[in-house]
Amino acid sequence: MDTHIPVDRQVMVGFLRFYMEADGTMSKTGNILHGDSARTNYKIWSVLGNRKKGKTNGRIRSNQEGALPLRPRQFLCNDNVNTLHSINNNDDSEDSFHRAISPILWWAQIFGLLPLSGISANLPSSLKFKKISFRTVYAVIVASSISAMAVLSIIHMIRTLNADSFGVRGGVAEATAGAIFYGNGLCGTIMYLWLSPRWVILQNDWKAMERFIDRQNKNKKRDDIMSFENRFSGIKFLKRTDKRPVCMLTTSKNHMCTIIQGKICKECYKSLYKKEGRDHATKKTERVMTNKYQRPRLRWKFIIISSVILLFALFEHALSVANNSTKFEWGTPNSTFANFLQVYTTKSHNFILESVDYSFAIGIYIFIVSKIATFVWNFTDLFVMLISTGLAERYKTLNKRLFVTAKKNANTIDWCEFRNDYAILSSLVKKVDNDISPIILLSFANNLYFICLQLLNGLSGPEAGDILSNLYFFSSFAFLILRTCAVTLLTARINDQSKTVLPLLYSCSSSTYNIETQRLQYQLTTDDISLTGLRFFSITRNFMLALAGAIVTYEVVLLQFNVAINK
């Protein structure tokens, strides 16, 4: 009966050190044992499992002559192997930007924004913009409806500013609030209509970027799968091997490394197998390999961001409706929807009723258009947040892959590949900025105005109100501040993530520093990667301080002007 003679750990470590010194390399043990290169692992494991030739190396003697190592599919359970080979790298992944943002764009189309067909398709190639279609006609009708409200608001603003005295509380700010609000809604609908044909091209460019970068990850995954299969094929073969080679010293360096690596992998897997079982051991190994090159999880991030922003916006608008309908008597014979609509419209849109007489149809029109304009205001900020998150997460994933590769073995970094990835991502950021920079400018200009308006109303001696009025004022102001900060910080992440790997490049050793490393360092250092507001300003973390300073300056000017007018 044959007996199994295990290789002593000290012997294995000693031979491994001998192999490393003889080879002239100073790489760490983990780099040899867990290298992610398919070519390297295939070279190492060819001695143990050469399936094509159907035979094993003669230097290694086994108690089962002619017994071939079992294929990985026989060694691993079938379910786990099928899962291993179904690593999701398809073009229609749910975490692609097009599919992740499609539910939010579907809601936007209900309010007449981005009239495109194919929003819910798996690939952006299905996106189409037609000048004559139901969506486009509906978007034009929405824009025309908001434009009518904007014109009436501007008429009220001109009348108020030309009057001898301001008859409304708040002076200039209150006189211009309606014009700015509906002007923002009109500009927003026009900009999204202008963006629609460009969005089709932009999404296809975005998909090309995802395919280019994910293709690199796919190649890495394929290398890891080959290493994984070959490694466990060798482990199974060594499990059938009962004797060491006759003379270890006469074995080549590759053979020694093969035996040592196989024994160590066998022991590691055996401990994991005993602790968690075969299925869990295999799944854990697969999970580590899959997560290493996983694309950004945009879908759930977009759902969370959209849910938070829209739910807070809904709560704030509900408080606004309640605050503007306090005179409505509930539970009385007159508590009908028509009466509620008249009370709400008269208080919230009194400046519109100065030019037109109230009727039920006018009330319905004002009620619907005001809700659309409110959604456009909130969606503009949300739209900028989602696009910025999609770009920043791509940079974050690319940075993570570079850091993992550098930590594993800096000598194996393909700097040319990473430079190409950063270059195509930088090019996409510039294309995105060319298309949405007017929307970014509109978002920050509108938020800046309404922050100043709310501060002016709060600092110019507000009238004593009930609890509901105070709750609405502070809730609306807090939500406006938080939303502006969220837009700024999420957009500034693009610039932050684009500079994250610079410390790694600065600390690169002379042995790994080459012309491609220098080009990547120069590219990231000199290229200003950020979104802008029509090139007037770049959104970085420093921009938040500049925005706060502008708010304080404008607020002081408005307070002085308002006091001078009221004298």
Coordinates of C-alpha atoms in Angstrom, one line a residue:
M1 CA 0.0 0.0 0.0
D2 CA 1.4 3.3 -1.0
T3 CA 1.8 6.0 1.6
H4 CA 1.6 9.7 1.0
I5 CA 4.7 11.6 1.9
P6 CA 3.9 15.3 2.3
V7 CA 6.4 18.0 1.5
D8 CA 7.6 19.8 4.6
R9 CA 6.7 23.5 4.7
Q10 CA 10.3 24.5 5.5
V11 CA 11.6 22.5 2.6
M12 CA 9.0 24.2 0.3
V13 CA 9.9 27.7 1.5
G14 CA 13.6 26.9 1.2
F15 CA 13.2 25.6 -2.4
L16 CA 11.0 28.6 -3.2
R17 CA 13.7 31.0 -1.9
F18 CA 16.3 29.1 -3.9
Y19 CA 14.1 29.4 -7.0
M20 CA 13.7 33.2 -6.5
E21 CA 17.4 33.8 -5.9
A22 CA 18.4 31.6 -8.8
D23 CA 16.0 33.4 -11.1
G24 CA 17.3 36.8 -9.9
T25 CA 14.0 38.2 -9.0
M26 CA 13.0 39.9 -5.7
S27 CA 9.2 39.5 -6.1
K28 CA 7.2 38.6 -3.1
T29 CA 6.0 35.1 -2.5
G30 CA 2.4 36.1 -3.0
N31 CA 3.2 37.4 -6.5
I32 CA 4.4 33.9 -7.5
L33 CA 1.7 32.0 -5.7
H34 CA -1.2 34.2 -6.8
G35 CA -0.1 35.8 -10.1
D36 CA -2.9 36.8 -12.3
S37 CA -1.2 36.3 -15.6
A38 CA -2.6 33.4 -17.5
R39 CA 0.6 33.0 -19.4
T40 CA 2.7 32.7 -16.2
N41 CA 0.3 30.3 -14.5
Y42 CA 0.0 28.1 -17.7
K43 CA 3.8 27.9 -17.8
I44 CA 4.0 26.9 -14.2
W45 CA 1.2 24.4 -14.3
S46 CA 2.0 22.8 -17.6
V47 CA 4.2 20.2 -15.8
L48 CA 1.3 19.0 -13.7
G49 CA -1.6 19.1 -16.1
N50 CA -0.8 19.0 -19.8
R51 CA -4.2 18.0 -21.2
K52 CA -3.4 18.5 -24.8
K53 CA -0.5 16.0 -24.8
G54 CA -2.4 13.6 -22.5
K55 CA 0.6 12.8 -20.4
T56 CA 2.5 14.0 -17.4
N57 CA 6.1 14.9 -17.0
G58 CA 8.4 12.0 -16.5
R59 CA 10.3 13.7 -13.7
I60 CA 7.4 13.4 -11.3
R61 CA 6.5 9.9 -10.4
S62 CA 3.1 8.9 -9.2
N63 CA 1.5 5.8 -7.7
Q64 CA -1.0 5.9 -10.5
E65 CA 1.0 5.7 -13.7
G66 CA -0.8 7.3 -16.6
A67 CA -3.5 8.8 -14.4
L68 CA -4.3 12.3 -15.8
P69 CA -5.4 15.2 -13.6
L70 CA -9.2 15.6 -13.6
R71 CA -10.5 18.5 -15.5
P72 CA -11.6 21.4 -13.3
R73 CA -15.3 20.8 -14.1
Q74 CA -14.9 17.4 -12.6
F75 CA -13.1 18.6 -9.6
L76 CA -15.4 21.6 -8.9
C77 CA -19.2 21.3 -8.5
N78 CA -21.0 22.0 -11.7
D79 CA -23.1 24.8 -10.3
N80 CA -20.1 26.7 -9.2
V81 CA -18.2 26.2 -12.5
N82 CA -21.2 27.4 -14.4
T83 CA -21.4 30.5 -12.2
L84 CA -17.6 31.0 -12.7
H85 CA -18.0 31.1 -16.4
S86 CA -21.0 33.4 -16.3
I87 CA -19.2 36.5 -15.0
N88 CA -21.3 39.3 -16.2
N89 CA -19.5 41.4 -18.7
N90 CA -22.3 41.8 -21.2
D91 CA -23.0 45.0 -23.0
D92 CA -26.6 45.1 -21.5
S93 CA -25.5 44.9 -17.9
E94 CA -27.9 46.6 -15.5
D95 CA -25.0 48.6 -14.1
S96 CA -24.2 50.2 -17.4
F97 CA -24.9 54.0 -17.3
H98 CA -27.6 53.8 -19.9
R99 CA -29.6 51.2 -18.1
A100 CA -29.0 52.6 -14.7
I101 CA -30.3 56.1 -15.6
S102 CA -33.2 54.9 -17.8
P103 CA -35.8 54.7 -14.9
I104 CA -35.2 58.3 -13.9
L105 CA -35.3 59.5 -17.5
W106 CA -38.6 57.6 -17.9
W107 CA -40.1 59.7 -15.1
A108 CA -38.6 62.9 -16.7
Q109 CA -40.4 62.1 -20.0
I110 CA -43.8 62.2 -18.1
F111 CA -43.0 65.9 -17.5
G112 CA -42.0 66.5 -21.1
L113 CA -38.2 66.3 -20.7
L114 CA -35.8 64.5 -23.1
P115 CA -38.3 63.3 -25.7
L116 CA -36.4 60.2 -26.8
S117 CA -37.5 56.7 -27.8
G118 CA -35.6 53.7 -26.6
I119 CA -35.0 55.0 -23.1
S120 CA -35.8 51.6 -21.6
A121 CA -33.8 49.5 -24.2
N122 CA -30.8 47.5 -23.1
L123 CA -28.4 49.3 -25.4
P124 CA -28.1 53.0 -26.2
S125 CA -28.0 52.1 -29.9
S126 CA -31.9 52.0 -29.6
L127 CA -32.1 55.6 -28.6
K128 CA -33.7 57.8 -31.3
F129 CA -34.8 61.4 -31.4
K130 CA -37.6 62.2 -33.9
K131 CA -38.6 65.8 -34.6
I132 CA -42.1 64.6 -35.4
S133 CA -43.3 62.2 -32.7
F134 CA -45.7 62.2 -29.8
R135 CA -42.9 62.7 -27.3
T136 CA -41.5 65.7 -29.1
V137 CA -44.9 67.3 -29.6
Y138 CA -45.7 66.7 -25.9
A139 CA -42.4 68.3 -24.9
V140 CA -43.1 71.4 -27.1
I141 CA -46.6 71.7 -25.6
V142 CA -45.1 71.6 -22.1
A143 CA -42.5 74.2 -23.0
S144 CA -45.2 76.4 -24.5
S145 CA -47.4 76.2 -21.4
I146 CA -44.5 77.1 -19.1
S147 CA -43.5 80.0 -21.5
A148 CA -47.0 81.5 -21.1
M149 CA -46.6 81.5 -17.3
A150 CA -43.1 83.0 -17.7
V151 CA -44.4 85.8 -19.8
L152 CA -47.1 86.6 -17.3
S153 CA -44.6 86.5 -14.5
I154 CA -42.2 88.9 -16.4
I155 CA -45.1 91.3 -17.0
H156 CA -45.8 91.3 -13.2
M157 CA -42.1 91.9 -12.5
I158 CA -41.9 94.9 -14.8
R159 CA -45.1 96.4 -13.3
T160 CA -43.8 95.9 -9.8
L161 CA -40.4 97.3 -10.5
N162 CA -41.8 100.4 -12.2
A163 CA -44.3 101.1 -9.4
D164 CA -43.7 104.0 -7.0
S165 CA -43.7 101.6 -4.1
F166 CA -43.5 97.9 -3.8
G167 CA -46.8 96.5 -2.7
V168 CA -45.5 93.0 -1.9
R169 CA -43.4 91.8 1.0
G170 CA -39.8 91.3 0.2
G171 CA -39.3 94.0 -2.4
V172 CA -37.2 93.1 -5.4
A173 CA -36.8 89.5 -4.4
E174 CA -40.5 88.8 -4.1
A175 CA -41.3 90.7 -7.2
T176 CA -38.9 88.6 -9.3
A177 CA -39.5 85.2 -7.7
G178 CA -42.2 84.2 -10.1
A179 CA -40.3 85.3 -13.2
I180 CA -37.1 83.5 -12.1
F181 CA -39.1 80.3 -11.2
Y182 CA -40.9 80.0 -14.5
G183 CA -38.0 81.3 -16.4
N184 CA -35.9 78.5 -15.0
G185 CA -38.6 76.0 -16.0
L186 CA -38.8 77.4 -19.5
C187 CA -35.0 77.4 -20.0
G188 CA -34.9 73.9 -18.5
T189 CA -37.4 72.4 -20.9
I190 CA -35.7 74.1 -23.9
M191 CA -32.3 72.9 -22.9
Y192 CA -33.5 69.3 -22.5
L193 CA -35.1 69.5 -25.9
W194 CA -31.9 70.8 -27.3
L195 CA -29.9 68.1 -25.5
S196 CA -32.1 65.2 -26.8
P197 CA -30.3 64.6 -30.2
R198 CA -27.0 65.1 -28.5
W199 CA -27.9 62.7 -25.8
V200 CA -28.1 59.9 -28.3
I201 CA -24.5 60.5 -29.5
L202 CA -23.3 61.0 -25.9
Q203 CA -24.8 57.7 -24.7
N204 CA -23.2 55.8 -27.6
D205 CA -19.8 57.4 -26.8
W206 CA -20.3 56.5 -23.1
K207 CA -21.1 52.9 -24.1
A208 CA -17.9 52.8 -26.2
M209 CA -15.9 53.9 -23.2
E210 CA -17.5 51.2 -21.1
R211 CA -16.8 48.6 -23.7
F212 CA -13.2 49.7 -24.0
I213 CA -12.4 49.7 -20.3
D214 CA -14.5 46.6 -19.5
R215 CA -12.8 44.7 -22.3
Q216 CA -9.6 45.2 -20.4
N217 CA -11.2 43.9 -17.3
K218 CA -12.7 41.0 -19.3
N219 CA -9.2 40.0 -20.4
K220 CA -8.0 40.1 -16.8
K221 CA -11.0 38.0 -15.8
R222 CA -10.2 35.4 -18.5
D223 CA -6.6 35.3 -17.3
D224 CA -7.8 34.7 -13.7
I225 CA -10.2 32.0 -14.8
M226 CA -7.5 30.2 -16.6
S227 CA -5.2 30.5 -13.6
F228 CA -8.0 29.3 -11.4
E229 CA -8.8 26.3 -13.5
N230 CA -5.2 25.3 -14.1
R231 CA -4.3 25.8 -10.4
F232 CA -7.1 23.5 -9.2
S233 CA -6.3 21.0 -11.9
G234 CA -2.8 20.8 -10.5
I235 CA -4.1 20.5 -7.0
K236 CA -6.2 17.5 -8.0
F237 CA -3.2 15.9 -9.7
L238 CA -1.0 16.5 -6.6
K239 CA -3.8 15.0 -4.5
R240 CA -3.3 11.8 -6.5
T241 CA 0.5 12.0 -6.3
D242 CA 1.9 10.0 -3.3
K243 CA 5.6 10.4 -3.8
R244 CA 8.0 13.2 -4.2
P245 CA 10.4 13.3 -7.2
V246 CA 13.3 10.9 -7.0
C247 CA 15.8 13.8 -6.9
M248 CA 14.5 17.2 -6.1
L249 CA 17.9 18.9 -6.8
T250 CA 18.0 17.6 -10.3
T251 CA 14.6 19.1 -11.1
S252 CA 14.4 22.3 -13.0
K253 CA 13.4 25.5 -11.4
N254 CA 10.0 25.5 -13.0
H255 CA 9.3 22.0 -11.7
M256 CA 10.3 23.0 -8.2
C257 CA 8.1 26.0 -8.3
T258 CA 5.2 23.9 -9.6
I259 CA 5.4 21.4 -6.9
I260 CA 5.9 24.0 -4.1
Q261 CA 3.0 26.1 -5.5
G262 CA 0.8 23.1 -5.9
K263 CA 1.4 21.9 -2.4
I264 CA 0.8 25.3 -0.9
C265 CA -2.4 25.9 -2.9
K266 CA -3.5 22.4 -1.9
E267 CA -3.0 23.1 1.8
C268 CA -4.8 26.5 1.6
Y269 CA -7.7 25.0 -0.3
K270 CA -7.9 22.0 2.0
S271 CA -8.2 24.2 5.1
L272 CA -10.9 26.3 3.4
Y273 CA -12.6 23.1 2.3
K274 CA -12.7 21.6 5.8
K275 CA -14.0 24.9 7.3
E276 CA -16.7 25.8 4.8
G277 CA -17.1 22.9 2.4
R278 CA -16.4 22.6 -1.3
D279 CA -19.2 24.8 -2.5
H280 CA -18.4 27.7 -0.2
A281 CA -14.6 27.3 -0.8
T282 CA -15.1 27.5 -4.5
K283 CA -17.6 30.3 -4.4
K284 CA -15.3 32.3 -2.1
T285 CA -12.4 32.0 -4.5
E286 CA -14.7 32.9 -7.4
R287 CA -16.2 35.9 -5.5
V288 CA -12.7 37.3 -4.9
M289 CA -11.9 37.0 -8.6
T290 CA -15.2 38.4 -9.7
N291 CA -15.2 41.5 -7.4
K292 CA -11.7 42.4 -8.4
Y293 CA -12.7 43.5 -11.9
Q294 CA -16.3 44.4 -11.2
R295 CA -17.8 47.4 -12.9
P296 CA -19.3 50.3 -10.9
R297 CA -22.7 49.5 -9.3
L298 CA -24.5 52.5 -10.7
R299 CA -28.0 51.2 -10.6
W300 CA -28.5 51.1 -6.9
K301 CA -26.5 54.3 -6.4
F302 CA -28.8 56.1 -8.9
I303 CA -31.9 54.6 -7.2
I304 CA -30.8 55.8 -3.8
I305 CA -29.8 59.3 -4.9
S306 CA -33.0 59.8 -6.9
S307 CA -35.2 58.5 -4.2
V308 CA -33.7 60.8 -1.6
I309 CA -33.9 63.9 -3.7
L310 CA -37.4 63.3 -5.1
L311 CA -38.9 62.3 -1.8
F312 CA -37.5 65.4 -0.1
A313 CA -38.7 67.5 -3.0
L314 CA -42.2 65.9 -2.7
F315 CA -42.3 66.6 1.0
E316 CA -41.2 70.2 0.5
H317 CA -43.8 70.8 -2.2
A318 CA -46.5 69.2 -0.1
L319 CA -45.7 71.7 2.7
S320 CA -45.8 74.5 0.1
V321 CA -49.3 73.4 -1.1
A322 CA -50.5 73.2 2.5
N323 CA -49.0 76.6 3.4
N324 CA -50.8 78.2 0.4
S325 CA -54.2 76.7 1.2
T326 CA -54.5 77.6 4.9
K327 CA -57.7 79.5 4.2
F328 CA -59.4 76.5 2.8
E329 CA -62.1 75.2 5.2
W330 CA -62.0 71.4 5.4
G331 CA -65.1 69.4 6.3
T332 CA -67.6 72.1 5.2
P333 CA -70.1 72.0 2.3
N334 CA -67.7 74.3 0.4
S335 CA -64.8 71.9 0.8
T336 CA -64.7 70.9 -2.8
F337 CA -61.7 70.5 -5.2
A338 CA -62.9 73.6 -7.1
N339 CA -62.9 75.7 -3.9
F340 CA -59.5 74.3 -2.9
L341 CA -58.0 75.0 -6.3
Q342 CA -59.3 78.6 -6.1
V343 CA -57.9 79.2 -2.6
Y344 CA -54.5 77.7 -3.5
T345 CA -54.2 79.6 -6.9
T346 CA -55.2 82.9 -5.4
K347 CA -52.6 82.8 -2.7
S348 CA -49.7 81.1 -4.5
H349 CA -50.1 82.8 -8.0
N350 CA -51.7 86.1 -7.2
F351 CA -49.2 87.7 -9.6
I352 CA -50.6 85.7 -12.5
L353 CA -54.2 86.7 -11.7
E354 CA -53.3 90.3 -12.0
S355 CA -53.2 89.8 -15.8
V356 CA -56.0 87.2 -16.2
D357 CA -59.2 86.5 -14.5
Y358 CA -59.6 83.4 -12.5
S359 CA -61.6 80.4 -13.7
F360 CA -61.6 76.7 -13.0
A361 CA -59.7 76.1 -16.3
I362 CA -57.2 78.7 -15.4
G363 CA -56.8 77.1 -11.9
I364 CA -56.2 73.7 -13.4
Y365 CA -53.7 75.1 -15.9
I366 CA -51.8 77.0 -13.2
F367 CA -51.8 74.0 -10.9
I368 CA -50.4 71.6 -13.5
V369 CA -47.8 73.9 -14.9
S370 CA -46.5 74.8 -11.5
K371 CA -46.0 71.2 -10.7
I372 CA -44.1 70.7 -14.0
A373 CA -41.9 73.7 -13.3
T374 CA -41.2 72.4 -9.8
F375 CA -40.1 69.0 -11.2
V376 CA -37.9 70.6 -13.8
W377 CA -36.2 72.6 -11.0
N378 CA -35.5 69.5 -8.9
F379 CA -34.7 67.2 -11.8
T380 CA -32.0 69.6 -13.1
D381 CA -30.0 69.2 -10.0
L382 CA -30.7 65.4 -9.9
F383 CA -29.6 65.1 -13.5
V384 CA -26.3 66.7 -12.8
M385 CA -25.8 64.5 -9.7
L386 CA -26.4 61.3 -11.6
I387 CA -24.1 62.1 -14.5
S388 CA -21.4 63.2 -12.1
T389 CA -21.7 60.0 -10.1
G390 CA -21.5 57.9 -13.2
L391 CA -18.2 59.6 -14.3
A392 CA -16.7 59.6 -10.8
E393 CA -17.5 56.0 -10.2
R394 CA -15.7 55.1 -13.4
Y395 CA -12.6 56.9 -12.2
K396 CA -12.9 55.3 -8.8
T397 CA -13.0 51.8 -10.3
L398 CA -10.1 52.5 -12.6
N399 CA -8.1 53.9 -9.7
K400 CA -8.9 50.8 -7.6
R401 CA -7.7 48.5 -10.3
L402 CA -4.4 50.4 -10.6
F403 CA -3.8 50.4 -6.9
V404 CA -4.6 46.6 -6.6
T405 CA -2.2 45.9 -9.5
A406 CA 0.5 48.1 -8.0
K407 CA 0.1 46.5 -4.6
K408 CA 0.3 43.0 -6.1
N409 CA 3.4 43.6 -8.3
A410 CA 4.4 47.0 -9.6
N411 CA 6.7 45.4 -12.2
T412 CA 3.7 43.9 -14.0
I413 CA 1.7 47.2 -14.5
D414 CA 0.8 47.8 -18.1
W415 CA 1.1 51.6 -17.9
C416 CA 0.2 52.0 -21.6
E417 CA -3.1 50.3 -21.0
F418 CA -3.9 52.4 -17.9
R419 CA -3.0 55.6 -19.8
N420 CA -5.3 54.7 -22.6
D421 CA -8.1 54.0 -20.1
Y422 CA -7.6 57.4 -18.4
A423 CA -7.4 59.1 -21.7
I424 CA -10.7 57.8 -23.0
L425 CA -12.4 58.6 -19.7
S426 CA -11.0 62.2 -19.8
S427 CA -12.2 62.6 -23.4
L428 CA -15.7 61.5 -22.3
V429 CA -15.7 64.0 -19.4
K430 CA -15.0 66.8 -21.9
K431 CA -17.8 65.5 -24.2
V432 CA -20.2 65.4 -21.4
D433 CA -19.2 69.0 -20.3
N434 CA -19.8 70.3 -23.9
D435 CA -23.4 68.9 -23.8
I436 CA -24.6 69.6 -20.3
S437 CA -22.6 72.7 -19.2
P438 CA -25.6 75.0 -20.0
I439 CA -27.7 72.8 -17.6
I440 CA -25.1 73.0 -14.9
L441 CA -25.0 76.8 -15.3
L442 CA -28.8 77.0 -15.0
S443 CA -28.8 74.7 -11.9
F444 CA -26.3 76.8 -10.0
A445 CA -27.7 80.2 -11.0
N446 CA -31.2 79.1 -10.0
N447 CA -30.0 77.7 -6.7
L448 CA -27.9 80.8 -6.0
Y449 CA -30.9 83.1 -6.6
F450 CA -33.4 81.2 -4.4
I451 CA -30.9 80.8 -1.5
C452 CA -30.5 84.6 -1.6
L453 CA -34.2 85.0 -1.7
Q454 CA -34.8 82.7 1.2
L455 CA -32.2 84.4 3.3
L456 CA -33.6 87.8 2.4
N457 CA -37.0 86.8 3.5
G458 CA -35.6 85.4 6.7
L459 CA -33.3 88.4 7.5
S460 CA -35.6 91.3 6.5
G461 CA -38.0 90.9 9.5
P462 CA -40.5 88.3 8.5
E463 CA -44.1 88.6 9.6
A464 CA -45.2 86.4 12.5
G465 CA -46.6 83.2 11.0
D466 CA -48.1 80.0 12.3
I467 CA -46.2 76.8 12.8
L468 CA -46.9 75.5 9.3
S469 CA -45.4 78.6 7.7
N470 CA -42.3 78.4 9.8
L471 CA -42.0 74.7 9.2
Y472 CA -42.2 75.3 5.4
F473 CA -39.7 78.1 5.4
F474 CA -37.0 76.3 7.4
S475 CA -37.6 72.9 5.6
S476 CA -37.5 74.6 2.1
F477 CA -34.3 76.5 3.0
A478 CA -32.6 73.5 4.5
F479 CA -33.5 71.3 1.5
L480 CA -32.3 74.0 -0.9
I481 CA -28.9 74.3 0.9
L482 CA -28.4 70.5 1.2
R483 CA -29.3 70.0 -2.5
T484 CA -26.9 72.6 -3.6
C485 CA -24.1 71.1 -1.5
A486 CA -24.9 67.7 -2.9
V487 CA -24.7 68.9 -6.5
T488 CA -21.4 70.6 -5.8
L489 CA -19.8 67.7 -3.9
L490 CA -20.9 65.0 -6.3
T491 CA -19.8 67.0 -9.3
A492 CA -16.5 67.8 -7.6
R493 CA -15.8 64.1 -7.1
I494 CA -14.8 63.9 -10.8
N495 CA -11.9 66.2 -10.3
D496 CA -11.0 64.5 -7.0
Q497 CA -11.0 61.0 -8.5
S498 CA -9.0 62.0 -11.5
K499 CA -6.1 63.0 -9.2
T500 CA -6.2 60.1 -6.8
V501 CA -3.5 58.0 -8.5
L502 CA -1.0 60.8 -8.7
P503 CA 0.7 59.9 -5.3
L504 CA 1.2 56.4 -6.7
L505 CA 2.9 57.8 -9.8
Y506 CA 5.1 60.1 -7.7
S507 CA 6.3 57.2 -5.6
C508 CA 6.9 54.9 -8.5
S509 CA 10.3 53.2 -8.3
S510 CA 13.0 53.8 -10.9
S511 CA 12.8 50.2 -12.0
T512 CA 9.1 50.5 -13.0
Y513 CA 9.2 54.1 -14.2
N514 CA 9.1 54.4 -17.9
I515 CA 7.9 56.7 -20.7
E516 CA 4.3 55.6 -20.4
T517 CA 4.4 56.3 -16.6
Q518 CA 5.7 59.7 -17.4
R519 CA 3.0 60.4 -20.0
L520 CA 0.3 59.3 -17.6
Q521 CA 1.6 61.5 -14.9
Y522 CA 1.8 64.5 -17.2
Q523 CA -1.7 63.8 -18.5
L524 CA -3.3 63.7 -15.0
T525 CA -1.3 66.7 -13.8
T526 CA -1.9 69.1 -16.6
D527 CA -5.3 68.1 -17.7
D528 CA -8.1 69.9 -15.8
I529 CA -10.7 67.2 -15.6
S530 CA -14.0 68.6 -14.3
L531 CA -17.4 69.7 -15.3
T532 CA -18.0 73.4 -15.8
G533 CA -20.9 75.9 -16.0
L534 CA -20.6 76.9 -19.7
R535 CA -16.8 77.4 -19.1
F536 CA -17.5 80.2 -16.6
F537 CA -16.4 78.2 -13.6
S538 CA -15.1 74.7 -12.9
I539 CA -16.8 72.6 -10.2
T540 CA -14.2 71.5 -7.7
R541 CA -14.3 71.4 -3.9
N542 CA -12.9 74.9 -3.8
F543 CA -15.9 76.1 -5.8
M544 CA -18.1 75.5 -2.8
L545 CA -16.2 78.2 -0.9
A546 CA -16.5 80.6 -3.8
L547 CA -20.2 79.9 -4.0
A548 CA -20.6 80.6 -0.3
G549 CA -18.7 83.8 -0.6
A550 CA -20.9 84.9 -3.6
I551 CA -24.1 84.2 -1.6
V552 CA -22.9 86.4 1.3
T553 CA -22.0 89.2 -1.0
Y554 CA -25.2 89.2 -3.0
E555 CA -27.2 88.9 0.3
V556 CA -25.6 92.0 1.7
V557 CA -26.3 93.9 -1.5
L558 CA -30.0 92.8 -1.6
L559 CA -30.5 93.7 2.0
Q560 CA -29.1 97.2 1.5
F561 CA -31.1 97.7 -1.7
N562 CA -34.3 96.4 -0.2
V563 CA -34.0 98.7 2.8
A564 CA -33.3 101.7 0.6
I565 CA -36.4 101.0 -1.5
N566 CA -38.7 100.6 1.5
K567 CA -37.8 104.0 2.9

